[in-house]
Amino acid sequence: MLKLEHWSKAFGTNRVLDQVNLQVETGQVLTLIGPSGSGKSTLLRTLNFLEPADQGLITLGDLRADAARVSQADILKLRRKTAMVFQNYALFSRKTALENVMEHLVTVKKLDKQTARQMAAAQLDRVGMSDRLDYYPRQLSGGQQQRVGIARALAVEPEVILLDEPSSSLDPERTTEILDLIRALAHDHMTMVLVTHEMGFAREVSDQVIFLDQGKILEQGPPEAVFGHPKTQRLADFLAGYKNRQL
């Protein structure tokens, strides 16, 4: 289980997260939606302290920490319990697909190279990349690079996978491929926190949806409620804007 209580973050005088409270049960998918600048990606990055939160409590499994006085040891524990999939792939350009997936296993988990190689190859096969183990990122399409990024996240066996707009840099065909892969992971009961602008996909794959605006949660609930029966005019306008852009 992942839980945030009164989670807040500011950049100078700009409060980008304001008293956020949320909970994700093990095996569930929580999706964050909202306009640009609403705090979605910042919220995701604070979960493993890529961006440190200013205040609030985080609980992940058996770990509970106070953002205002979190220790470096607890930050490392959080990072070992989570894995991030970035919208821009964030692969090492001078390492092959296999080496990219192996990197964390060798340097952080301290596995021997043979074991790390076997685990990395298994995850690359899981995401349909077994024929590209020795390819460098420049030799891969955007969709293939994102598959490597997802394999890298899976390989560390995290308690929660964090996905930040994983399809935003892809063309429509590659977007479909990546969303199909994430859908399959959701069906395997992988705990995920997902930021996406794909509203139809969010409605289909999520157990819970949160609508963020100006750093605050305006609405949250099951997708049929959030998408089908918005309670606020702000959410209704946001969803109508997406429908209009698709016409």
Tab-separated table of N, CA and C in Angstrom, residues 6-109:
chain	number	residue	atom	x	y	z
A	6	HIS	N	-1.318	14.843	3.663
A	6	HIS	CA	-0.967	16.274	3.707
A	6	HIS	C	0.334	16.553	2.948
A	7	TRP	N	0.469	15.955	1.792
A	7	TRP	CA	1.697	16.016	0.992
A	7	TRP	C	1.757	17.343	0.244
A	8	SER	N	2.819	18.106	0.457
A	8	SER	CA	2.910	19.456	-0.108
A	8	SER	C	4.300	19.723	-0.655
A	9	LYS	N	4.349	20.583	-1.684
A	9	LYS	CA	5.613	20.948	-2.317
A	9	LYS	C	5.480	22.334	-2.932
A	10	ALA	N	6.505	23.169	-2.734
A	10	ALA	CA	6.527	24.507	-3.327
A	10	ALA	C	7.862	24.735	-4.009
A	11	PHE	N	7.819	25.499	-5.089
A	11	PHE	CA	9.020	26.023	-5.726
A	11	PHE	C	9.000	27.527	-5.484
A	12	GLY	N	9.769	27.973	-4.516
A	12	GLY	CA	9.705	29.378	-4.136
A	12	GLY	C	8.342	29.692	-3.542
A	13	THR	N	7.653	30.675	-4.129
A	13	THR	CA	6.314	31.042	-3.653
A	13	THR	C	5.210	30.274	-4.376
A	14	ASN	N	5.597	29.444	-5.338
A	14	ASN	CA	4.614	28.693	-6.120
A	14	ASN	C	4.361	27.336	-5.474
A	15	ARG	N	3.195	27.172	-4.883
A	15	ARG	CA	2.848	25.909	-4.209
A	15	ARG	C	2.265	24.957	-5.251
A	16	VAL	N	3.046	23.970	-5.635
A	16	VAL	CA	2.644	23.087	-6.725
A	16	VAL	C	1.873	21.860	-6.239
A	17	LEU	N	2.042	21.501	-4.980
A	17	LEU	CA	1.245	20.447	-4.355
A	17	LEU	C	0.750	20.975	-3.020
A	18	ASP	N	-0.558	20.857	-2.793
A	18	ASP	CA	-1.160	21.515	-1.639
A	18	ASP	C	-2.018	20.531	-0.846
A	19	GLN	N	-1.415	19.962	0.208
A	19	GLN	CA	-2.152	19.091	1.121
A	19	GLN	C	-2.812	17.904	0.396
A	20	VAL	N	-2.009	17.192	-0.374
A	20	VAL	CA	-2.524	16.049	-1.128
A	20	VAL	C	-2.638	14.829	-0.209
A	21	ASN	N	-3.797	14.182	-0.250
A	21	ASN	CA	-4.034	12.934	0.472
A	21	ASN	C	-4.496	11.876	-0.526
A	22	LEU	N	-3.818	10.744	-0.543
A	22	LEU	CA	-4.217	9.674	-1.449
A	22	LEU	C	-3.762	8.338	-0.902
A	23	GLN	N	-4.363	7.284	-1.445
A	23	GLN	CA	-3.996	5.924	-1.035
A	23	GLN	C	-4.163	4.990	-2.221
A	24	VAL	N	-3.155	4.154	-2.438
A	24	VAL	CA	-3.176	3.155	-3.502
A	24	VAL	C	-2.999	1.790	-2.862
A	25	GLU	N	-3.961	0.933	-3.028
A	25	GLU	CA	-3.855	-0.410	-2.476
A	25	GLU	C	-2.959	-1.275	-3.355
A	26	THR	N	-2.364	-2.285	-2.756
A	26	THR	CA	-1.497	-3.199	-3.495
A	26	THR	C	-2.268	-3.840	-4.653
A	27	GLY	N	-1.664	-3.797	-5.839
A	27	GLY	CA	-2.288	-4.380	-7.023
A	27	GLY	C	-3.204	-3.443	-7.775
A	28	GLN	N	-3.366	-2.215	-7.292
A	28	GLN	CA	-4.252	-1.259	-7.958
A	28	GLN	C	-3.471	-0.303	-8.859
A	29	VAL	N	-4.204	0.305	-9.785
A	29	VAL	CA	-3.672	1.357	-10.649
A	29	VAL	C	-4.360	2.667	-10.285
A	30	LEU	N	-3.564	3.642	-9.887
A	30	LEU	CA	-4.052	4.990	-9.619
A	30	LEU	C	-3.562	5.886	-10.743
A	31	THR	N	-4.477	6.598	-11.381
A	31	THR	CA	-4.116	7.492	-12.477
A	31	THR	C	-4.352	8.936	-12.080
A	32	LEU	N	-3.358	9.778	-12.377
A	32	LEU	CA	-3.435	11.211	-12.130
A	32	LEU	C	-3.727	11.927	-13.441
A	33	ILE	N	-4.786	12.711	-13.466
A	33	ILE	CA	-5.115	13.502	-14.643
A	33	ILE	C	-5.241	14.963	-14.221
A	34	GLY	N	-5.198	15.848	-15.207
A	34	GLY	CA	-5.329	17.265	-14.921
A	34	GLY	C	-4.625	18.087	-15.978
A	35	PRO	N	-4.847	19.386	-15.989
A	35	PRO	CA	-4.228	20.253	-16.989
A	35	PRO	C	-2.726	20.362	-16.792
A	36	SER	N	-2.033	20.854	-17.808
A	36	SER	CA	-0.602	21.096	-17.686
A	36	SER	C	-0.342	22.053	-16.531
A	37	GLY	N	0.695	21.745	-15.750
A	37	GLY	CA	1.031	22.597	-14.623
A	37	GLY	C	0.223	22.353	-13.370
A	38	SER	N	-0.568	21.294	-13.364
A	38	SER	CA	-1.424	21.025	-12.203
A	38	SER	C	-0.694	20.307	-11.074
A	39	GLY	N	0.531	19.826	-11.346
A	39	GLY	CA	1.312	19.158	-10.311
A	39	GLY	C	1.423	17.651	-10.462
A	40	LYS	N	0.920	17.094	-11.561
A	40	LYS	CA	0.893	15.637	-11.725
A	40	LYS	C	2.299	15.034	-11.715
A	41	SER	N	3.158	15.529	-12.598
A	41	SER	CA	4.508	14.967	-12.685
A	41	SER	C	5.308	15.258	-11.427
A	42	THR	N	5.119	16.430	-10.847
A	42	THR	CA	5.813	16.747	-9.596
A	42	THR	C	5.390	15.774	-8.499
A	43	LEU	N	4.097	15.492	-8.418
A	43	LEU	CA	3.625	14.539	-7.417
A	43	LEU	C	4.296	13.186	-7.612
A	44	LEU	N	4.358	12.740	-8.851
A	44	LEU	CA	4.982	11.448	-9.134
A	44	LEU	C	6.449	11.449	-8.696
A	45	ARG	N	7.165	12.523	-9.000
A	45	ARG	CA	8.594	12.596	-8.698
A	45	ARG	C	8.872	12.731	-7.203
A	46	THR	N	7.909	13.251	-6.449
A	46	THR	CA	8.119	13.335	-4.999
A	46	THR	C	7.935	11.983	-4.317
A	47	LEU	N	7.313	11.043	-4.978
A	47	LEU	CA	7.066	9.752	-4.336
A	47	LEU	C	8.362	8.995	-4.050
A	48	ASN	N	9.389	9.218	-4.865
A	48	ASN	CA	10.691	8.606	-4.561
A	48	ASN	C	11.776	9.660	-4.359
A	49	PHE	N	11.330	10.903	-4.112
A	49	PHE	CA	12.223	12.003	-3.755
A	49	PHE	C	13.207	12.370	-4.857
A	50	LEU	N	12.823	12.121	-6.127
A	50	LEU	CA	13.543	12.788	-7.207
A	50	LEU	C	13.343	14.296	-7.056
A	51	GLU	N	12.178	14.674	-6.569
A	51	GLU	CA	11.900	16.023	-6.071
A	51	GLU	C	11.481	15.864	-4.611
A	52	PRO	N	12.199	16.452	-3.664
A	52	PRO	CA	11.802	16.290	-2.265
A	52	PRO	C	10.532	17.067	-1.939
A	53	ALA	N	9.572	16.416	-1.315
A	53	ALA	CA	8.396	17.119	-0.806
A	53	ALA	C	8.802	17.970	0.387
A	54	ASP	N	8.043	19.012	0.660
A	54	ASP	CA	8.348	19.908	1.777
A	54	ASP	C	7.751	19.415	3.089
A	55	GLN	N	6.554	18.851	2.998
A	55	GLN	CA	5.904	18.372	4.217
A	55	GLN	C	4.908	17.281	3.872
A	56	GLY	N	4.545	16.516	4.901
A	56	GLY	CA	3.597	15.430	4.715
A	56	GLY	C	4.203	14.094	5.092
A	57	LEU	N	3.351	13.095	5.168
A	57	LEU	CA	3.769	11.748	5.526
A	57	LEU	C	3.580	10.822	4.341
A	58	ILE	N	4.537	9.924	4.147
A	58	ILE	CA	4.426	8.902	3.114
A	58	ILE	C	4.572	7.538	3.769
A	59	THR	N	3.686	6.623	3.375
A	59	THR	CA	3.768	5.234	3.814
A	59	THR	C	3.841	4.363	2.574
A	60	LEU	N	4.829	3.505	2.516
A	60	LEU	CA	4.955	2.550	1.420
A	60	LEU	C	5.366	1.213	2.011
A	61	GLY	N	4.429	0.278	2.008
A	61	GLY	CA	4.693	-1.008	2.647
A	61	GLY	C	4.973	-0.816	4.121
A	62	ASP	N	6.135	-1.279	4.564
A	62	ASP	CA	6.490	-1.183	5.978
A	62	ASP	C	7.272	0.094	6.308
A	63	LEU	N	7.405	0.991	5.343
A	63	LEU	CA	8.160	2.230	5.560
A	63	LEU	C	7.202	3.412	5.726
A	64	ARG	N	7.445	4.217	6.753
A	64	ARG	CA	6.680	5.439	6.981
A	64	ARG	C	7.672	6.565	7.251
A	65	ALA	N	7.540	7.673	6.514
A	65	ALA	CA	8.512	8.755	6.634
A	65	ALA	C	7.824	10.105	6.602
A	66	ASP	N	8.427	11.060	7.296
A	66	ASP	CA	7.978	12.443	7.336
A	66	ASP	C	8.855	13.246	6.376
A	67	ALA	N	8.243	13.862	5.364
A	67	ALA	CA	9.010	14.569	4.341
A	67	ALA	C	9.885	15.661	4.926
A	68	ALA	N	9.435	16.289	6.001
A	68	ALA	CA	10.172	17.420	6.576
A	68	ALA	C	11.485	16.995	7.226
A	69	ARG	N	11.574	15.736	7.623
A	69	ARG	CA	12.812	15.273	8.258
A	69	ARG	C	13.166	13.838	7.860
A	70	VAL	N	12.930	13.542	6.599
A	70	VAL	CA	13.237	12.207	6.101
A	70	VAL	C	14.748	12.007	6.050
A	71	SER	N	15.189	10.824	6.390
A	71	SER	CA	16.615	10.517	6.366
A	71	SER	C	17.028	10.026	4.987
A	72	GLN	N	18.310	10.117	4.704
A	72	GLN	CA	18.818	9.607	3.432
A	72	GLN	C	18.586	8.109	3.331
A	73	ALA	N	18.671	7.410	4.458
A	73	ALA	CA	18.434	5.968	4.451
A	73	ALA	C	17.004	5.653	4.026
A	74	ASP	N	16.032	6.446	4.512
A	74	ASP	CA	14.642	6.220	4.131
A	74	ASP	C	14.403	6.571	2.667
A	75	ILE	N	15.079	7.600	2.166
A	75	ILE	CA	14.959	7.939	0.746
A	75	ILE	C	15.463	6.782	-0.106
A	76	LEU	N	16.579	6.192	0.281
A	76	LEU	CA	17.108	5.046	-0.464
A	76	LEU	C	16.138	3.864	-0.412
A	77	LYS	N	15.505	3.655	0.738
A	77	LYS	CA	14.520	2.579	0.850
A	77	LYS	C	13.339	2.831	-0.067
A	78	LEU	N	12.864	4.090	-0.114
A	78	LEU	CA	11.757	4.441	-1.004
A	78	LEU	C	12.133	4.176	-2.459
A	79	ARG	N	13.339	4.544	-2.826
A	79	ARG	CA	13.764	4.360	-4.216
A	79	ARG	C	13.919	2.891	-4.572
A	80	ARG	N	14.244	2.066	-3.581
A	80	ARG	CA	14.354	0.634	-3.847
A	80	ARG	C	12.984	-0.032	-3.937
A	81	LYS	N	11.978	0.616	-3.366
A	81	LYS	CA	10.625	0.074	-3.409
A	81	LYS	C	9.835	0.567	-4.629
A	82	THR	N	10.406	1.528	-5.362
A	82	THR	CA	9.710	2.107	-6.502
A	82	THR	C	10.604	2.038	-7.735
A	83	ALA	N	9.970	2.206	-8.907
A	83	ALA	CA	10.714	2.316	-10.162
A	83	ALA	C	9.972	3.286	-11.055
A	84	MET	N	10.724	4.149	-11.718
A	84	MET	CA	10.131	5.198	-12.544
A	84	MET	C	10.290	4.868	-14.031
A	85	VAL	N	9.206	5.080	-14.779
A	85	VAL	CA	9.252	5.024	-16.235
A	85	VAL	C	9.042	6.453	-16.728
A	86	PHE	N	10.053	7.014	-17.407
A	86	PHE	CA	10.039	8.411	-17.799
A	86	PHE	C	9.458	8.598	-19.193
A	87	GLN	N	8.895	9.781	-19.449
A	87	GLN	CA	8.337	10.047	-20.767
A	87	GLN	C	9.421	10.166	-21.830
A	88	ASN	N	10.647	10.531	-21.447
A	88	ASN	CA	11.730	10.674	-22.435
A	88	ASN	C	12.710	9.501	-22.395
A	89	TYR	N	12.268	8.372	-21.828
A	89	TYR	CA	12.974	7.089	-21.799
A	89	TYR	C	14.142	7.064	-20.808
A	90	ALA	N	15.015	8.089	-20.810
A	90	ALA	CA	16.130	8.201	-19.855
A	90	ALA	C	17.040	6.971	-19.876
A	91	LEU	N	17.356	6.497	-21.085
A	91	LEU	CA	18.283	5.373	-21.218
A	91	LEU	C	19.713	5.877	-21.358
A	92	PHE	N	20.667	5.034	-20.966
A	92	PHE	CA	22.079	5.349	-21.166
A	92	PHE	C	22.423	5.118	-22.635
A	93	SER	N	22.859	6.169	-23.314
A	93	SER	CA	23.060	6.085	-24.768
A	93	SER	C	24.189	5.147	-25.156
A	94	ARG	N	25.166	4.972	-24.271
A	94	ARG	CA	26.319	4.137	-24.589
A	94	ARG	C	26.190	2.712	-24.067
A	95	LYS	N	24.996	2.359	-23.601
A	95	LYS	CA	24.752	0.996	-23.130
A	95	LYS	C	23.666	0.349	-23.986
A	96	THR	N	23.786	-0.943	-24.207
A	96	THR	CA	22.780	-1.670	-24.961
A	96	THR	C	21.487	-1.786	-24.157
A	97	ALA	N	20.453	-2.282	-24.796
A	97	ALA	CA	19.189	-2.500	-24.088
A	97	ALA	C	19.417	-3.402	-22.877
A	98	LEU	N	20.149	-4.485	-23.074
A	98	LEU	CA	20.414	-5.413	-21.970
A	98	LEU	C	21.201	-4.728	-20.857
A	99	GLU	N	22.212	-3.955	-21.213
A	99	GLU	CA	23.032	-3.271	-20.211
A	99	GLU	C	22.240	-2.210	-19.467
A	100	ASN	N	21.320	-1.530	-20.153
A	100	ASN	CA	20.470	-0.544	-19.486
A	100	ASN	C	19.623	-1.191	-18.406
A	101	VAL	N	19.079	-2.352	-18.694
A	101	VAL	CA	18.233	-3.035	-17.713
A	101	VAL	C	19.078	-3.635	-16.596
A	102	MET	N	20.293	-4.062	-16.916
A	102	MET	CA	21.190	-4.645	-15.915
A	102	MET	C	21.737	-3.616	-14.931
A	103	GLU	N	21.848	-2.362	-15.343
A	103	GLU	CA	22.614	-1.359	-14.602
A	103	GLU	C	22.223	-1.282	-13.129
A	104	HIS	N	20.944	-1.110	-12.836
A	104	HIS	CA	20.496	-0.974	-11.449
A	104	HIS	C	20.721	-2.274	-10.671
A	105	LEU	N	20.555	-3.390	-11.351
A	105	LEU	CA	20.709	-4.678	-10.681
A	105	LEU	C	22.138	-4.886	-10.202
A	106	VAL	N	23.104	-4.390	-10.990
A	106	VAL	CA	24.510	-4.566	-10.645
A	106	VAL	C	24.983	-3.497	-9.664
A	107	THR	N	24.645	-2.227	-9.944
A	107	THR	CA	25.210	-1.132	-9.147
A	107	THR	C	24.476	-0.895	-7.829
A	108	VAL	N	23.168	-1.142	-7.795
A	108	VAL	CA	22.384	-0.881	-6.582
A	108	VAL	C	22.078	-2.172	-5.828
A	109	LYS	N	21.578	-3.164	-6.546
A	109	LYS	CA	21.249	-4.430	-5.876
A	109	LYS	C	22.459	-5.331	-5.670
